[in-house]
C-alpha positions as a LaTeX table, in Angstrom:
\begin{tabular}{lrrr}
\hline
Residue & $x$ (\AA) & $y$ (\AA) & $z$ (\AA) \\
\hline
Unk1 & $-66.89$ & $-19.48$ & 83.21 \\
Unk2 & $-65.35$ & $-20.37$ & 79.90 \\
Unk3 & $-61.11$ & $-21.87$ & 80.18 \\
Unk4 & $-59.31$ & $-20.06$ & 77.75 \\
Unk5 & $-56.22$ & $-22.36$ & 77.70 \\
Unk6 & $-55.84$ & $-21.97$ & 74.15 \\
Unk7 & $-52.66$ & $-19.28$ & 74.93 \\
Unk8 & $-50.06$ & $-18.19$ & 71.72 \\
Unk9 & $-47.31$ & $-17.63$ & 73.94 \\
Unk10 & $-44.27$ & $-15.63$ & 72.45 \\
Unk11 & $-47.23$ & $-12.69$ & 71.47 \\
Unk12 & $-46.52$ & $-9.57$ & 73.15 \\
Unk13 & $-49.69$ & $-8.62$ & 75.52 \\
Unk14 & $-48.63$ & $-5.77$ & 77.18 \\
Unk15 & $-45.91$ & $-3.18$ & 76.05 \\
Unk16 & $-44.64$ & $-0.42$ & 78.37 \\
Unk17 & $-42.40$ & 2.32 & 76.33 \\
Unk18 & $-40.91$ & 5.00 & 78.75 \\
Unk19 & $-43.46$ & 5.01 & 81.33 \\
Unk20 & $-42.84$ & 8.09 & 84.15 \\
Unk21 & $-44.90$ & 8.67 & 86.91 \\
Unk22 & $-44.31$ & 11.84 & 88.95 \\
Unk23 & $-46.27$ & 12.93 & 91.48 \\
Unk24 & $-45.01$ & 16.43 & 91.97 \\
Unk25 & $-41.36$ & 16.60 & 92.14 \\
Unk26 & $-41.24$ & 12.94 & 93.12 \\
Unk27 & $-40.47$ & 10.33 & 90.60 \\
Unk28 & $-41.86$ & 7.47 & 91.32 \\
Unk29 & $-41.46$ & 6.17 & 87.60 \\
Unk30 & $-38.64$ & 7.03 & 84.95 \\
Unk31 & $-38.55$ & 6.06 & 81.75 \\
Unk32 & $-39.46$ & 2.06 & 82.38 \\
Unk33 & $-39.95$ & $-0.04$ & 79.37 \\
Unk34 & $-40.38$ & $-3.92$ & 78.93 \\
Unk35 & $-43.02$ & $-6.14$ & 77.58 \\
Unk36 & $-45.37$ & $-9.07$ & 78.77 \\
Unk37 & $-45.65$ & $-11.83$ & 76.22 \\
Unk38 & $-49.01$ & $-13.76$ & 76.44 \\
Unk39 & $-49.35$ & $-16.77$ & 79.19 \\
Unk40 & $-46.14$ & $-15.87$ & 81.00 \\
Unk41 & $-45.50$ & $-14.24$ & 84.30 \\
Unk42 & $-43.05$ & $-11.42$ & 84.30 \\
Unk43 & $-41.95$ & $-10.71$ & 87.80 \\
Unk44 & $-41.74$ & $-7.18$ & 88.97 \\
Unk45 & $-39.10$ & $-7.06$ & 91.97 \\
Unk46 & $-37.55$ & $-4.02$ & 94.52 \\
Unk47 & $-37.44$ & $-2.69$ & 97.66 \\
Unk48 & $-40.40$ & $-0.71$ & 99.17 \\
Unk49 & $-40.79$ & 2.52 & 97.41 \\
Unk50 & $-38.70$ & 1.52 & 94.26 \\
Unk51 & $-42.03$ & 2.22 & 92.25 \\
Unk52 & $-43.10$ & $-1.29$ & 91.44 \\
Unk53 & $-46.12$ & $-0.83$ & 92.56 \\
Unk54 & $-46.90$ & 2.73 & 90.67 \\
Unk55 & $-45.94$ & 1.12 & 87.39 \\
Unk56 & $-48.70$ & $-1.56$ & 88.19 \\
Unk57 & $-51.65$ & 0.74 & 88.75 \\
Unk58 & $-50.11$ & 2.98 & 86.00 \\
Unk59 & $-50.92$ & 0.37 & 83.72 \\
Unk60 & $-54.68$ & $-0.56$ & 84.51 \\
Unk61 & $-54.79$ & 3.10 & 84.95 \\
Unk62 & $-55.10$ & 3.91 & 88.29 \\
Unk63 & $-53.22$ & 6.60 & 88.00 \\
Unk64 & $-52.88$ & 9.19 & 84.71 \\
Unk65 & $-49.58$ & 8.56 & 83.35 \\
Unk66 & $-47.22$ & 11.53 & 83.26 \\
Unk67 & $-45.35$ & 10.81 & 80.41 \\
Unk68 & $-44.30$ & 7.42 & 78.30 \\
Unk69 & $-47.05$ & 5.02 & 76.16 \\
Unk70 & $-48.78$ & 1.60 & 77.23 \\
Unk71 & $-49.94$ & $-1.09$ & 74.63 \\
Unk72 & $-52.14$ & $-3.63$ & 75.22 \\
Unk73 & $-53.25$ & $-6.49$ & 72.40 \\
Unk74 & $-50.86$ & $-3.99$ & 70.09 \\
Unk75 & $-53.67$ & $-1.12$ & 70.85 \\
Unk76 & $-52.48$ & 2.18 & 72.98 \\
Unk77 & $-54.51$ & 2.57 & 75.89 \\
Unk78 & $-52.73$ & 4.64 & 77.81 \\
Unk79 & $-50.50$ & 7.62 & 77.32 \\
Unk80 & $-48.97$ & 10.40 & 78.94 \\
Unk81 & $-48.45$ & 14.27 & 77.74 \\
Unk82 & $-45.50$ & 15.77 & 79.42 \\
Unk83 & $-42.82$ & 14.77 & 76.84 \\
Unk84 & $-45.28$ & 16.20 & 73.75 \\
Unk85 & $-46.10$ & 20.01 & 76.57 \\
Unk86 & $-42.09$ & 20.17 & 76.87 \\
Unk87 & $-41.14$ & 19.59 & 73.33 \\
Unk88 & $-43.40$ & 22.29 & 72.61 \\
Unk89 & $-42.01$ & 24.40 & 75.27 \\
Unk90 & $-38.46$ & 23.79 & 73.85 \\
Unk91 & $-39.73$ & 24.73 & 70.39 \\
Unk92 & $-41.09$ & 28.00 & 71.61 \\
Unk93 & $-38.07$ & 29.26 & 73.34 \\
Unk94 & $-36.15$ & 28.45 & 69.83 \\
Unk95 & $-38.45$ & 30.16 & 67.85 \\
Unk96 & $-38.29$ & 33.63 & 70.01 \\
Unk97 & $-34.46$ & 33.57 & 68.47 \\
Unk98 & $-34.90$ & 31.65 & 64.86 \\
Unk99 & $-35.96$ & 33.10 & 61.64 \\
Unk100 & $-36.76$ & 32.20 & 57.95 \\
Unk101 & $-36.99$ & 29.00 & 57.42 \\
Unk102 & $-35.84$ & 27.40 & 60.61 \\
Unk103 & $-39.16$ & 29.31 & 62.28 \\
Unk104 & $-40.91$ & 27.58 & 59.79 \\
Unk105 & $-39.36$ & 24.12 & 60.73 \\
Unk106 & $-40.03$ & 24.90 & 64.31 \\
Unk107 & $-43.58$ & 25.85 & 63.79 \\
Unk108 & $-44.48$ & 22.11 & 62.07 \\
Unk109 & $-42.59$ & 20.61 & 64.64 \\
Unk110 & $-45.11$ & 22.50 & 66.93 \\
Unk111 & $-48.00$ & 21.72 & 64.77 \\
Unk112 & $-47.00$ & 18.18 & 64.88 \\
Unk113 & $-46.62$ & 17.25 & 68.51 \\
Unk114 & $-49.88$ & 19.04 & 69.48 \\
Unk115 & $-51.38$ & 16.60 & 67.01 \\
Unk116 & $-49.56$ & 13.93 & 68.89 \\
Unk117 & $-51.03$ & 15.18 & 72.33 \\
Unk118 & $-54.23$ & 15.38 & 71.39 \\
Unk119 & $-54.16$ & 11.18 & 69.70 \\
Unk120 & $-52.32$ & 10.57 & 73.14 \\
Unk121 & $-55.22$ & 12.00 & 75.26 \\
Unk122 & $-57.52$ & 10.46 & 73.09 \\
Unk123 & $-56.22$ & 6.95 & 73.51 \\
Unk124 & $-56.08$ & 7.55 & 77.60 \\
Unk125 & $-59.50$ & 7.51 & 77.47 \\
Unk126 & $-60.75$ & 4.57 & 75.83 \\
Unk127 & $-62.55$ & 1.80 & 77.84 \\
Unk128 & $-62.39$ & $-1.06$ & 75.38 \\
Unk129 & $-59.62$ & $-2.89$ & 77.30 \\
Unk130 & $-61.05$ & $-2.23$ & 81.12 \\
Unk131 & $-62.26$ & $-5.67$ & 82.00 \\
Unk132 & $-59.59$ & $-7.23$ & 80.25 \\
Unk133 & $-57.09$ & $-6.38$ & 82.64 \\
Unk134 & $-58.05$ & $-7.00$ & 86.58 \\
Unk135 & $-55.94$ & $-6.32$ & 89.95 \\
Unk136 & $-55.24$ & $-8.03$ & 92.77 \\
Unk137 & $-54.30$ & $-5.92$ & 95.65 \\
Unk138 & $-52.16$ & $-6.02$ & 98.39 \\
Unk139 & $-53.96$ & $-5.62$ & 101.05 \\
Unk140 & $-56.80$ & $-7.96$ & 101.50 \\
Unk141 & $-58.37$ & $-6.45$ & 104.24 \\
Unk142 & $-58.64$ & $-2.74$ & 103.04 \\
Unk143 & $-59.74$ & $-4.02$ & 99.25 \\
Unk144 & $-62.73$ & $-5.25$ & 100.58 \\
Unk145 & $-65.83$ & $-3.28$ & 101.07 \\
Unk146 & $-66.69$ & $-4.63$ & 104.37 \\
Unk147 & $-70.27$ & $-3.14$ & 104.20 \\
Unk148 & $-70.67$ & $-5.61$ & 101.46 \\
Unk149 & $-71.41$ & $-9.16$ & 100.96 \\
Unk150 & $-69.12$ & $-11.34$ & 99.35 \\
Unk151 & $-71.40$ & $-12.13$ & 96.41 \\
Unk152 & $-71.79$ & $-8.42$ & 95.75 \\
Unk153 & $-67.89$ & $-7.73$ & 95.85 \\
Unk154 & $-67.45$ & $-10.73$ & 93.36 \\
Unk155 & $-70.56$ & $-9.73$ & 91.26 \\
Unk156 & $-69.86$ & $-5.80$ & 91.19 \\
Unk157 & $-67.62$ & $-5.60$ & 88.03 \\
Unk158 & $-70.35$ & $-7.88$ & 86.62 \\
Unk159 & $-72.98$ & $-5.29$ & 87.44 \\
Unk160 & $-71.11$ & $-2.33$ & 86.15 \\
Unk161 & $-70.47$ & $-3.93$ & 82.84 \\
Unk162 & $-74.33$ & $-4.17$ & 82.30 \\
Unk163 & $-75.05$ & $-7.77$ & 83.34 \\
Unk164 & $-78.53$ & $-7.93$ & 84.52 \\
Unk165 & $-79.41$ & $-11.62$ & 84.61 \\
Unk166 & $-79.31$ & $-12.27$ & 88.26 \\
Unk167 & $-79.12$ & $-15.73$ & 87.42 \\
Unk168 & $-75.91$ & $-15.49$ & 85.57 \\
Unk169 & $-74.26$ & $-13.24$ & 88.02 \\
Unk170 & $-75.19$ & $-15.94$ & 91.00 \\
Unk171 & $-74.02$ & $-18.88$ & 88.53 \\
Unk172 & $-70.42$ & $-16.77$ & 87.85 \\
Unk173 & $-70.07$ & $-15.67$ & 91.51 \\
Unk174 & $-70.76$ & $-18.91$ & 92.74 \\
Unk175 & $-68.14$ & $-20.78$ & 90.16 \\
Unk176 & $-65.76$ & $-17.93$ & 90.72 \\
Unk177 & $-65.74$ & $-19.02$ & 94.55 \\
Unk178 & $-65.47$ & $-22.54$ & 93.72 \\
Unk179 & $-62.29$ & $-21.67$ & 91.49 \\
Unk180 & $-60.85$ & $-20.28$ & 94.31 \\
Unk181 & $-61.34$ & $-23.15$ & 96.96 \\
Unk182 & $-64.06$ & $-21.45$ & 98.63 \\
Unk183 & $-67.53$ & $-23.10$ & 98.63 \\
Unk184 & $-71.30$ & $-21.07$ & 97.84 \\
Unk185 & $-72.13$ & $-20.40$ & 101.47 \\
Unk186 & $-69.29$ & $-17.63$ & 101.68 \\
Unk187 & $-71.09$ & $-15.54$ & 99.33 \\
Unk188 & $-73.65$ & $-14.32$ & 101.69 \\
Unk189 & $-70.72$ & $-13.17$ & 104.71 \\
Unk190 & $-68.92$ & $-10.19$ & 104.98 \\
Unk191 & $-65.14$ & $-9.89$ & 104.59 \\
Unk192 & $-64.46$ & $-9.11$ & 108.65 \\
Unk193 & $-66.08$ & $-13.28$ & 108.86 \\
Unk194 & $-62.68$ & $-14.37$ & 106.58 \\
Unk195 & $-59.13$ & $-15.14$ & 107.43 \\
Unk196 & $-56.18$ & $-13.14$ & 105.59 \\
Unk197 & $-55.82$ & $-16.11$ & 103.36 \\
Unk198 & $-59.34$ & $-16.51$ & 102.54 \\
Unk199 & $-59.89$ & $-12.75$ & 102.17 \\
Unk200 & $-57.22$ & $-12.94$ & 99.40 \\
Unk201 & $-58.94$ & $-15.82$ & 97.72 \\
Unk202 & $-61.87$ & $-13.59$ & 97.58 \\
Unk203 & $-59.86$ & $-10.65$ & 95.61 \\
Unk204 & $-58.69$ & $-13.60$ & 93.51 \\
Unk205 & $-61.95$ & $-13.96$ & 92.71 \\
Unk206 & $-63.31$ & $-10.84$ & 91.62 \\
Unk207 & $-60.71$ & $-10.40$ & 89.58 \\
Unk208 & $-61.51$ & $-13.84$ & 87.40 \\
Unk209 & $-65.08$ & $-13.69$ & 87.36 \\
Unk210 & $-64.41$ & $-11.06$ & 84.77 \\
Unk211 & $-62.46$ & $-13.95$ & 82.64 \\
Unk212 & $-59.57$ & $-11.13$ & 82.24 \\
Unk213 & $-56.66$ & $-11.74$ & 79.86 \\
Unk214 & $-54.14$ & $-10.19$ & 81.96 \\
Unk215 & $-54.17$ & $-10.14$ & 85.94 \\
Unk216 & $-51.85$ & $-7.63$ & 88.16 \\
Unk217 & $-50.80$ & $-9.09$ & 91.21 \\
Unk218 & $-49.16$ & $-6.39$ & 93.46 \\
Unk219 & $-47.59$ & $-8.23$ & 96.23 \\
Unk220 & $-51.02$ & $-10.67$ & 96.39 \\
Unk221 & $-49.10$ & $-12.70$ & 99.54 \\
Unk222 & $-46.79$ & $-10.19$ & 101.51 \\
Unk223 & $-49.66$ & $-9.84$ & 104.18 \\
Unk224 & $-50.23$ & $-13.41$ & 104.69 \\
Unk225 & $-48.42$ & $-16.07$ & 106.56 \\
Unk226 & $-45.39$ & $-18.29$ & 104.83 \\
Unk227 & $-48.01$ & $-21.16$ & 104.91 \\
Unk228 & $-50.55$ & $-19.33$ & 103.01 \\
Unk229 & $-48.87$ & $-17.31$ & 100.99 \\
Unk230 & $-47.51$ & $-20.90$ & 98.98 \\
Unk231 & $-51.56$ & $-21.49$ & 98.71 \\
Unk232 & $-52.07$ & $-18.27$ & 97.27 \\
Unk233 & $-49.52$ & $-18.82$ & 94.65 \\
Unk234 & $-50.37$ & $-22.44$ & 93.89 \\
Unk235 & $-53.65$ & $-21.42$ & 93.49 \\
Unk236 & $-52.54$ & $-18.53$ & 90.79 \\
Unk237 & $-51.17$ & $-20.86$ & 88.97 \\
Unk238 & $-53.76$ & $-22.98$ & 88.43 \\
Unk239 & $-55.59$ & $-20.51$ & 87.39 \\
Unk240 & $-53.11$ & $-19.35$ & 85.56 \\
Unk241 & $-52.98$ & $-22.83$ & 83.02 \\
Unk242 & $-56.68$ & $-22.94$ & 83.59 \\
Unk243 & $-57.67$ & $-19.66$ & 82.22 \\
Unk244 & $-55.13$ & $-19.34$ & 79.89 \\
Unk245 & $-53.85$ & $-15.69$ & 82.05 \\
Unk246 & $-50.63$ & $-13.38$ & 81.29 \\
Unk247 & $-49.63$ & $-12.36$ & 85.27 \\
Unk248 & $-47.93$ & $-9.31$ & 86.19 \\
Unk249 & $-46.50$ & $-10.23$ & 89.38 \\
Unk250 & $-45.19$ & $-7.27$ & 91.54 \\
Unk251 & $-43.28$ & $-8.47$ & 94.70 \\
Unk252 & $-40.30$ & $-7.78$ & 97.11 \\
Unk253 & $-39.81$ & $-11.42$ & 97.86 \\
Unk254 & $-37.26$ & $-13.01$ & 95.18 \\
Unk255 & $-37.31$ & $-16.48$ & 96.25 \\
Unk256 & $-41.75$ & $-15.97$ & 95.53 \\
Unk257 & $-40.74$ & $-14.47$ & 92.54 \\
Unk258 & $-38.22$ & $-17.08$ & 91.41 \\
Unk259 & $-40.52$ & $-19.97$ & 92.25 \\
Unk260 & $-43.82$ & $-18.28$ & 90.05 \\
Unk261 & $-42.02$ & $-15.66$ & 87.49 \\
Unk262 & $-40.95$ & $-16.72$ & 83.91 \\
Unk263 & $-38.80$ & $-13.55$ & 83.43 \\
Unk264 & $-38.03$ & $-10.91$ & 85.86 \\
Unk265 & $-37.45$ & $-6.65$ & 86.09 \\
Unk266 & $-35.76$ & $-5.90$ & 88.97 \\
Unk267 & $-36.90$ & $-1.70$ & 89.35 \\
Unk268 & $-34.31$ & 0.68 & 91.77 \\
Unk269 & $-35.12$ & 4.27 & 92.89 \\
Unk270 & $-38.08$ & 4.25 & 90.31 \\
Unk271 & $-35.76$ & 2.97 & 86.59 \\
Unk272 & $-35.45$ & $-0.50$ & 85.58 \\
Unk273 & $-32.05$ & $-1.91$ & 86.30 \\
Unk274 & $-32.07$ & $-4.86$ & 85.10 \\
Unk275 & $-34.27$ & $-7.41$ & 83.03 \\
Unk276 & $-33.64$ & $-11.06$ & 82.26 \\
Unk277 & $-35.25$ & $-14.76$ & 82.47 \\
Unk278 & $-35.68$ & $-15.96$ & 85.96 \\
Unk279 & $-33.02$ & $-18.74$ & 85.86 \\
Unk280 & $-30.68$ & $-16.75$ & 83.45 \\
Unk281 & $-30.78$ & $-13.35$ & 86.26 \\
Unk282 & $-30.50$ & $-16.17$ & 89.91 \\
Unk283 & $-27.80$ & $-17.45$ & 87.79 \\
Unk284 & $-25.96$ & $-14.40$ & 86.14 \\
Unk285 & $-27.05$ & $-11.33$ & 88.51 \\
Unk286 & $-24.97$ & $-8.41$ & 87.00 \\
Unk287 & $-26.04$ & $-5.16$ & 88.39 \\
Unk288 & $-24.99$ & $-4.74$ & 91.90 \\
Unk289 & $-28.78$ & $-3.84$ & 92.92 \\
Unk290 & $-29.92$ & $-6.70$ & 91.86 \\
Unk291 & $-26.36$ & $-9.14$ & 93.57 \\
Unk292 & $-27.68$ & $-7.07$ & 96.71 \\
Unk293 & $-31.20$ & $-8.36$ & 96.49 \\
Unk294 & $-29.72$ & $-12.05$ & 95.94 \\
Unk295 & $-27.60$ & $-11.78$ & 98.97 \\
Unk296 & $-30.84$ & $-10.95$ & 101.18 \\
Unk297 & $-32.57$ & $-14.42$ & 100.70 \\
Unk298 & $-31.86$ & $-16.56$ & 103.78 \\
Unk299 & $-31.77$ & $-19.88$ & 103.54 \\
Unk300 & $-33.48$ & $-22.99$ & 105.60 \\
Unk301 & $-29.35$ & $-23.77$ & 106.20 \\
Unk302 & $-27.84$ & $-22.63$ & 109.36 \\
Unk303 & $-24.10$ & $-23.40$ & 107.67 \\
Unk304 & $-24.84$ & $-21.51$ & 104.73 \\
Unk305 & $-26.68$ & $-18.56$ & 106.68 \\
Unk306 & $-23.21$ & $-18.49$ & 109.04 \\
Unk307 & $-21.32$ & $-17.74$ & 105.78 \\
Unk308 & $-24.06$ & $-16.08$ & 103.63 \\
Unk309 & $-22.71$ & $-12.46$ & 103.30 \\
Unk310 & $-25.11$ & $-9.38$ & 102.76 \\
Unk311 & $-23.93$ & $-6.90$ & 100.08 \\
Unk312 & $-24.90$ & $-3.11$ & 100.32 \\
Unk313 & $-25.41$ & $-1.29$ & 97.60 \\
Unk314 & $-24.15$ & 2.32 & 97.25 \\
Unk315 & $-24.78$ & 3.59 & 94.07 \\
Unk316 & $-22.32$ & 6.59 & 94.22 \\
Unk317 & $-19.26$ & 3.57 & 94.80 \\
Unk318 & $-20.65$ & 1.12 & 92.51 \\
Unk319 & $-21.16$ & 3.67 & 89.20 \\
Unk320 & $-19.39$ & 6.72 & 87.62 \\
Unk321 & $-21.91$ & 8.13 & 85.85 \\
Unk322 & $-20.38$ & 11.54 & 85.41 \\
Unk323 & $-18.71$ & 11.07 & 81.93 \\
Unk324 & $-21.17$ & 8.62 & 80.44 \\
Unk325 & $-24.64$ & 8.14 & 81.39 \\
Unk326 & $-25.92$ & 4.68 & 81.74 \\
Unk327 & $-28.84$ & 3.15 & 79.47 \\
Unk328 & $-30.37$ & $-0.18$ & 79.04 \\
Unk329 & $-28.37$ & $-2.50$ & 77.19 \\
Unk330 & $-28.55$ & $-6.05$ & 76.40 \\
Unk331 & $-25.57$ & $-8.23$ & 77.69 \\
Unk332 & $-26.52$ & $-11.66$ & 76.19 \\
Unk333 & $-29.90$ & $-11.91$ & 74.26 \\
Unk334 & $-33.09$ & $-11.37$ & 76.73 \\
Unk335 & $-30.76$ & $-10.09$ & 79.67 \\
Unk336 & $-30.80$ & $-6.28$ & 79.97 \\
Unk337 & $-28.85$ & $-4.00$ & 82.22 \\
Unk338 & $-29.13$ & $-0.30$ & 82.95 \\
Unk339 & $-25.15$ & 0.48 & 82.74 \\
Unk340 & $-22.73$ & 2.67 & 80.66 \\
Unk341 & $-20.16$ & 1.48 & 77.85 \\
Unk342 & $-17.47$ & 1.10 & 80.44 \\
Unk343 & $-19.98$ & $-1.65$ & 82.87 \\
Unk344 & $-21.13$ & $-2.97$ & 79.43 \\
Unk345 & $-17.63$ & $-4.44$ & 78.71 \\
Unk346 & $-17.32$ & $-4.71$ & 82.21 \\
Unk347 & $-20.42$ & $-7.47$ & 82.25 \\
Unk348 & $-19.41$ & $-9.05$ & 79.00 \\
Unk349 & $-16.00$ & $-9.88$ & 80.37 \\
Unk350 & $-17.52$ & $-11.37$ & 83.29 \\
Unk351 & $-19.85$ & $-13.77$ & 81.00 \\
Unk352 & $-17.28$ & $-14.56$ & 78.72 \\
Unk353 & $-18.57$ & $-12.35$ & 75.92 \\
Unk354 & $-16.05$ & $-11.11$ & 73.80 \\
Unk355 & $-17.14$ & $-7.46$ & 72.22 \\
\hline
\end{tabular}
């Protein structure tokens, strides 16, 4: 397997504009934007159910996107239609009461975002970037295909993209293995002959076999033990300075996420609430969602755990949303927060910032 170390980082990789994800009246995702540069690993924090882990499959397209537009290497690959079928919609209703040259205005509108529609669905199905982005999943026991051998759940995304040598496929399995700190003679057991930890090693490795540019860890080490869950994530990031890879690194666990993430989205009730460098958001935590989170990690100190003091976060006493809706806005450069004008000046004062 070739090491692609030779990593540009400040390049954006991976661009996410407005990305919603409903699944019938549920909204998992709404309206969630940031971007990945190349050789970094942008964190991807919130409680169970906060949609974290729907934006992840969203992007290697798991799921069809309902609405929004995702960019990888500056190329769409994914988009979604609602936005383009309401507009449309909207425009009909309008027309039913316009005339002269309004109807006309309305009708090229029409025209225009059925054009859109149709480039969106087009891009949605292209296949050029599939084995450039790989997943790891959570679970390491349900990824696997226990009916199959290790070597043929490391060599399958070989096999589908047309490689035929069986030669090279045992050469890349068997390096792949090695790169994970497992040795050749794994490749012939089955996944029920593996620990948690080793089972996870295994997804590790049929996602790099593919030499991917961008990997998708969702929650790679909440089913394994504290021990081996500091293995798993030493081991991504040698692999990560190895192979040159951009992570996406979905998790509930800050102090994981601190430790491996160079920038951070913390996601509430499906939206984005705030975004900022690791170090800058442990250090600066504005929204109360994400001061909440903070207060949650305990600590190896029984003196500071007697003091430490969890904060609940209600967001119908924390926000006032009623006059002025909130959108993301950026306090100090590279530090985002979902918040109105009045929290804007709010956050500034607390920084020092004067508007």
């Amino acid at each position: 397997m070739s090491d692609r170390v030779d990593v540009k980082k400040g390049e954006t990789l991976l661009k996410v504009e407005h990305l919603c994800q409903y699944f019938k009246s549920n909204k998992a995702v709404d309206d969630v934007s940031f971007e990945v540069k190349k050789g970094e690993v942008f964190g991807l924090v919130g409680e169970s159910g906060c949609g974290k882990t729907t934006t992840g499959r969203s992007v290697i397209k798991l799921y069809d996107i309902t609405s929004g537009d995702i960019y990888f290497k500056g190329e769409r690959i994914a988009a979604g239609t609602l936005s383009y079928k309401r507009n449309i919609s909207e425009a009909r209703k309008k027309m039913k009461s316009a005339d002269g040259a309004r109807k006309e205005e309305l009708a090229a509108y029409i025209k225009d975002q059925q054009v859109q529609m149709k480039e969106a669905r087009k891009d949605h199905k292209k296949k050029k970037f599939y084995t450039d982005i790989q997943m790891i999943f959570q679970d390491p026991i349900a990824s696997l295909d226990p009916r199959m051998t290790v070597k043929q759940i490391i060599a399958e995304g070989l096999v589908i993209n047309g490689e035929k040598d069986k030669k090279v496929i045992e050469k890349k399995v068997y390096d792949a293995l090695e790169m994970v700190g497992l040795v050749r003679e794994h490749a012939g057991r089955y996944p029920h002959e593996f620990s948690g930890g080793q089972r996870q090693r295994i997804g590790v490795a049929r996602a790099v076999v593919m030499e991917p540019e961008l990997i998708i860890a969702d929650e790679p080490v909440s089913a394994l033990d504290v021990s081996i869950q500091a293995q798993v994530i030493n081991l991504l990031d040698d692999l990560r300075e190895k192979m040159g890879l951009t992570v996406l690194f979905v998790a509930h666990d800050l102090s994981v996420v601190k430790y491996f993430s160079d920038r951070i989205g913390v996601m509430y009730y499906g939206k984005m609430v705030e975004l900022a460098d690791s170090d800058e958001l442990f250090a600066h935590p504005l929204h109360p969602y994400t001061r909440s989170l903070l207060s949650a990690i305990p600590m190896p100190d029984p003196e500071y755990e007697k003091q430490r003091k969890r904060i609940t976060y209600v967001p119908l006493k924390e926000h006032d949303y009623s006059v002025d809706g909130p959108t993301m806005r950026e306090i100090t450069p590279g530090h985002f927060v979902h918040c109105n004008q009045v929290e804007f000046e709010r956050y500034q004062a607390q920084l020092g910032i004067q508007s």
